[in-house]
Amino acid sequence: MNRIFVYVLVWAVMVAGTLLQVVIFNSSATANLKNLGVVAIAVAEILLAATFYLNLRYEPKILALFPILAILAVVVFITAATLAVGM
Amino acid sequence: MAYQGFSIKRWLTTTDHKDIGILYIVTSIYFIIVGGSLAELVRIQLAVPSNSLLVPATYEQTVTLHGLIMILWFLSPLGVGLANYFVPKQIGAKDMSFPRLNAMSYWLYLFSGVLLLSTLFLPGGGAGTGWTLYAPLNTSLYSPQPGVTLAALAFAMLAVSVTISSINFITTILRARAKGVTWRRLPAFTWSILMTNILMLFAFPPIAAALVLLTTDRVLGTVFFSSFEGGSILWAQLFWFFGHPEVYIVALPALGIMAEVLVTFAQRPLFGKTLFVIELSAVTALSIGVWIHHMFMTGIGFDVREAFSLTTLAISVPFEGLVLNLVLTLRKGTIKLTTPMLYALGGIFFVILGGITGVFQGFIVLDYLFHGSYWVVGHFHYVMVGTAIFGLVAALYYWFPKITNKMYNEKRGKILFFISFIGFNILYFPYFFLADMPRRIESYAANPQWWPFNLTATIGALIFGPALLLTFANLIQGYRKGKGAEANPWGARETEWTGNFTGAAQAEEGVAADSQKEVSRMEENSPVEKSRFTYLPVTISVGAAVFLTGFVLFWPVAVMGLGVILAAIIQWFKDDVRDKYAVVKEAIGENWPFNSVSKEKVGVWIFLVSEVVLFGSLLTAYIYVRLRSPVWPAAAQVHNITIGTTNTLILLTSSLAMILALQAIRSGSLRGLKSGLIGAFTLGTAFLAVKLGVEWPLEIANGFVISGGLAPSSYFTLMGVHALHVGVGLAGMTYLIAKAFSGRFTAQSHTSVELLGLYWAFVDIVWLILFPLFYLV
Ligand code: HEM
Ligand SMILES: [Cu+2]
């Protein structure tokens, strides 16, 4: 029963996060601030989804390393490509 | 084995790792004969400064096909074939973790090659872009012929094959090691294959992404690579992010083999095994971060190039370290110069020369001189042909008695080695004197001073090519007429020969015999698969080839191909529902740190890694073009944010339903499972309906069409790929629902629900990235 409660709670937080993103986007903040807010919430939501939907708690820790490694590689690549564009 | 002797049915339907290994080996040898003949044509063309054998367009296609076939359809598949045969044997597994997928990898590989070759016969021929398929030469503007689209799709099909097989290998090595095969005792060859497959997992999704974008460019009118906003650099980035790791994908298995061969014939343990493994891992990790050294001349920022010059020098340290370990293994050894040993030593000689030339190119200043010249061609032929081919031929000889139970003709083997070695050097060494001759030209009438070197190289080619051909003939002859071989003619100590996985042999003979017995008892007791034969992998692969051909040439044919694929997949699911292929349970062995995770789950996780890299590459392309574009339409002007938000909520809720379904069956409630699945399915369908049925028509009506520039290009392509994933998830759910309604899930047995749940969560997460990036930021 409490597991179900946790899942529903996570879902509710993500729904709220999505709505918050839209609110931030429609606000009158500066473009940079808006982007920052939207991206920060997205990252938080992804982590939430990964931790709960993927049930990481029941896997050996090292499994979590795979996707993290993958995400790291992607981040490195994106950063390098962005740098390459910038210069 | 149900089939004795030769049977076409057996070879079409087998899922046995040894059979599939042989299929890979034989097919790759077929491809080297094709690719090698093309190379001979090139060399004959260049024997004199101007020659009319090949007109420029034909010459370009010949060189392109040669490069693609040799690297992608010969070198790495031969490594995969050997690995298929020997990795399970080295780690004491009965088979690969997913035998049917293993067969599927092979058939996809074979038919992708058939597609590639068939491009030659299409109007306008195949790709004439060089194996790097550089943009904008690869776009419809410069290469309008349909053969280029088909070649790109064949390449993408190969990428799928490679990804499936790398998931299979990694899972097998992680999960199926016999008792005693701890990480410490994992054989060198298996280590090299593990690293190779990790590299494949990271390298092939980016090229698949690039090829998807290239295809949408060529077929649907997107403008990723034809745009002036850095289209050609975008291609180079994606290609070399794949291309550089690919060179190590080719090299590492050869190094692993050399380690095995040197250890056996120097009769010494591998020098610094732990260090060797660390160096292998370092090369693997670093090779993902050096690709810009292929782009030193593209005018990207100097700082970036400087950084990549440093990483290139950095990677040469562990790489040369590996070579040093091999060389030091020989010290104080009692060396037996058998044919495989000669090839391994030859390979080491070439890797040293090739490695050094690579370091030269790693310096930006020097690369100004070398880039695009025959010096570079010399460099990579020394490593690719010298190291990789010599290493792989060493393996063919070394494991020949194990595969065939026969012995090849040693004397002929040695003679052919010397001819090959000399021919090779006559062929490639002159290239180092041609640092001013550009690559990929079909005549050099204005520069007669290049002629002597070219003529020498051609003579070398006419020695080396036939020698290689005779080498294969020698092996075939050994198979047909050779004398019977003992079980372990080399006195090798590695597990694939001894069958002794606990390492007791070195200490006491008696213990070794005991553990031998234990192994065979293990085999007797484990449940036997109900069936090992299936037509489905070959059917799906034929369907895929038909589909892709039709997609390029005549769409009704594509519909047929799709029908075949779908029918076969449905049959596959039906087989699963009836547990027709209940795969062997491996005896409990070493599987730290995955002791409590099923192999299916490990497989899905690894698959998700490849998916992360795929979407990561597509997203990178999107961010890249967006940053490069001087203007980009504001999201609010082109997209309806209300629709986007609604769809986000729908998908989030669908994920919730899915996880609740899983939770229900965990506590034994079949009813909860059914309603959860139906909820998830309905919401997922709603998502697609809104996306494709409401949102896209609205946007298109507003003039936001796929061919309308970079913004719609990236929007429709990424959304399309995501929608495709949603569709696949929904198909999986239909299967689960059918299975649930036939009451086949219980609290104890519901792995497939959990696996699809993982996948569905992933599709959800991708959307959580796409939504803000496209609708808000
Ligand atoms: C391990 C075996 C290796 C293989 C199979 C290999 C393969 C290749 C290939 C195929 C190319 C040419 C790609 C093309 O333009 O078509 C190439 C270029 C290059 N390689 Fe290697 N290589 C190896 C080792 C190394 C090492 C150890 C280094 C340096 C430490 C290195 C540095 C380079 C550089 C800098 C280039 C770019 C040259 C240019 O295009 O100007 N390579 N290599
Ligand atoms: Cu490279």
mmCIF file of N, CA and C and ligand atoms in Angstrom, chain B residues 240 243-248 287 290-294 312 315 361 379, ligand 2:
data_model
loop_
_atom_site.group_PDB
_atom_site.id
_atom_site.type_symbol
_atom_site.label_atom_id
_atom_site.label_comp_id
_atom_site.label_asym_id
_atom_site.label_seq_id
_atom_site.Cartn_x
_atom_site.Cartn_y
_atom_site.Cartn_z
ATOM 1 N N TRP B 240 32.545 10.862 -36.815
ATOM 2 C CA TRP B 240 33.799 10.498 -36.157
ATOM 3 C C TRP B 240 33.601 10.103 -34.709
ATOM 4 N N GLY B 243 33.305 6.888 -35.744
ATOM 5 C CA GLY B 243 34.413 6.385 -36.557
ATOM 6 C C GLY B 243 35.682 6.127 -35.773
ATOM 7 N N HIS B 244 35.994 7.003 -34.830
ATOM 8 C CA HIS B 244 37.216 6.699 -34.104
ATOM 9 C C HIS B 244 37.089 5.460 -33.226
ATOM 10 N N PRO B 245 36.036 5.368 -32.381
ATOM 11 C CA PRO B 245 35.889 4.106 -31.632
ATOM 12 C C PRO B 245 35.893 2.885 -32.553
ATOM 13 N N GLU B 246 35.335 3.046 -33.743
ATOM 14 C CA GLU B 246 35.304 1.905 -34.665
ATOM 15 C C GLU B 246 36.714 1.379 -34.947
ATOM 16 N N VAL B 247 37.708 2.250 -35.020
ATOM 17 C CA VAL B 247 39.044 1.725 -35.306
ATOM 18 C C VAL B 247 39.557 0.878 -34.143
ATOM 19 N N TYR B 248 39.113 1.220 -32.927
ATOM 20 C CA TYR B 248 39.519 0.366 -31.810
ATOM 21 C C TYR B 248 38.660 -0.880 -31.738
ATOM 22 N N SER B 287 38.957 6.315 -25.993
ATOM 23 C CA SER B 287 38.702 6.355 -27.434
ATOM 24 C C SER B 287 37.374 7.030 -27.747
ATOM 25 N N VAL B 290 38.420 11.230 -28.529
ATOM 26 C CA VAL B 290 39.520 11.716 -29.369
ATOM 27 C C VAL B 290 39.091 12.041 -30.796
ATOM 28 N N TRP B 291 37.779 11.927 -31.071
ATOM 29 C CA TRP B 291 37.365 11.912 -32.474
ATOM 30 C C TRP B 291 37.707 13.178 -33.254
ATOM 31 N N ILE B 292 37.871 14.308 -32.534
ATOM 32 C CA ILE B 292 38.135 15.542 -33.268
ATOM 33 C C ILE B 292 39.469 15.484 -34.025
ATOM 34 N N HIS B 293 40.357 14.510 -33.665
ATOM 35 C CA HIS B 293 41.626 14.482 -34.407
ATOM 36 C C HIS B 293 41.419 14.122 -35.879
ATOM 37 N N HIS B 294 40.195 13.723 -36.210
ATOM 38 C CA HIS B 294 39.905 13.526 -37.631
ATOM 39 C C HIS B 294 39.410 14.820 -38.282
ATOM 40 N N THR B 312 44.534 12.625 -27.828
ATOM 41 C CA THR B 312 45.090 11.655 -28.765
ATOM 42 C C THR B 312 46.452 11.162 -28.290
ATOM 43 N N ILE B 315 45.855 8.805 -25.318
ATOM 44 C CA ILE B 315 45.402 7.437 -25.571
ATOM 45 C C ILE B 315 46.536 6.577 -26.083
ATOM 46 N N GLN B 361 50.391 11.942 -36.452
ATOM 47 C CA GLN B 361 49.201 12.655 -36.931
ATOM 48 C C GLN B 361 48.464 13.349 -35.806
ATOM 49 N N HIS B 379 49.163 4.905 -42.684
ATOM 50 C CA HIS B 379 48.952 4.722 -41.241
ATOM 51 C C HIS B 379 47.843 3.721 -40.970
HETATM 52 CU CU CU C 2 40.856 8.336 -34.728
#
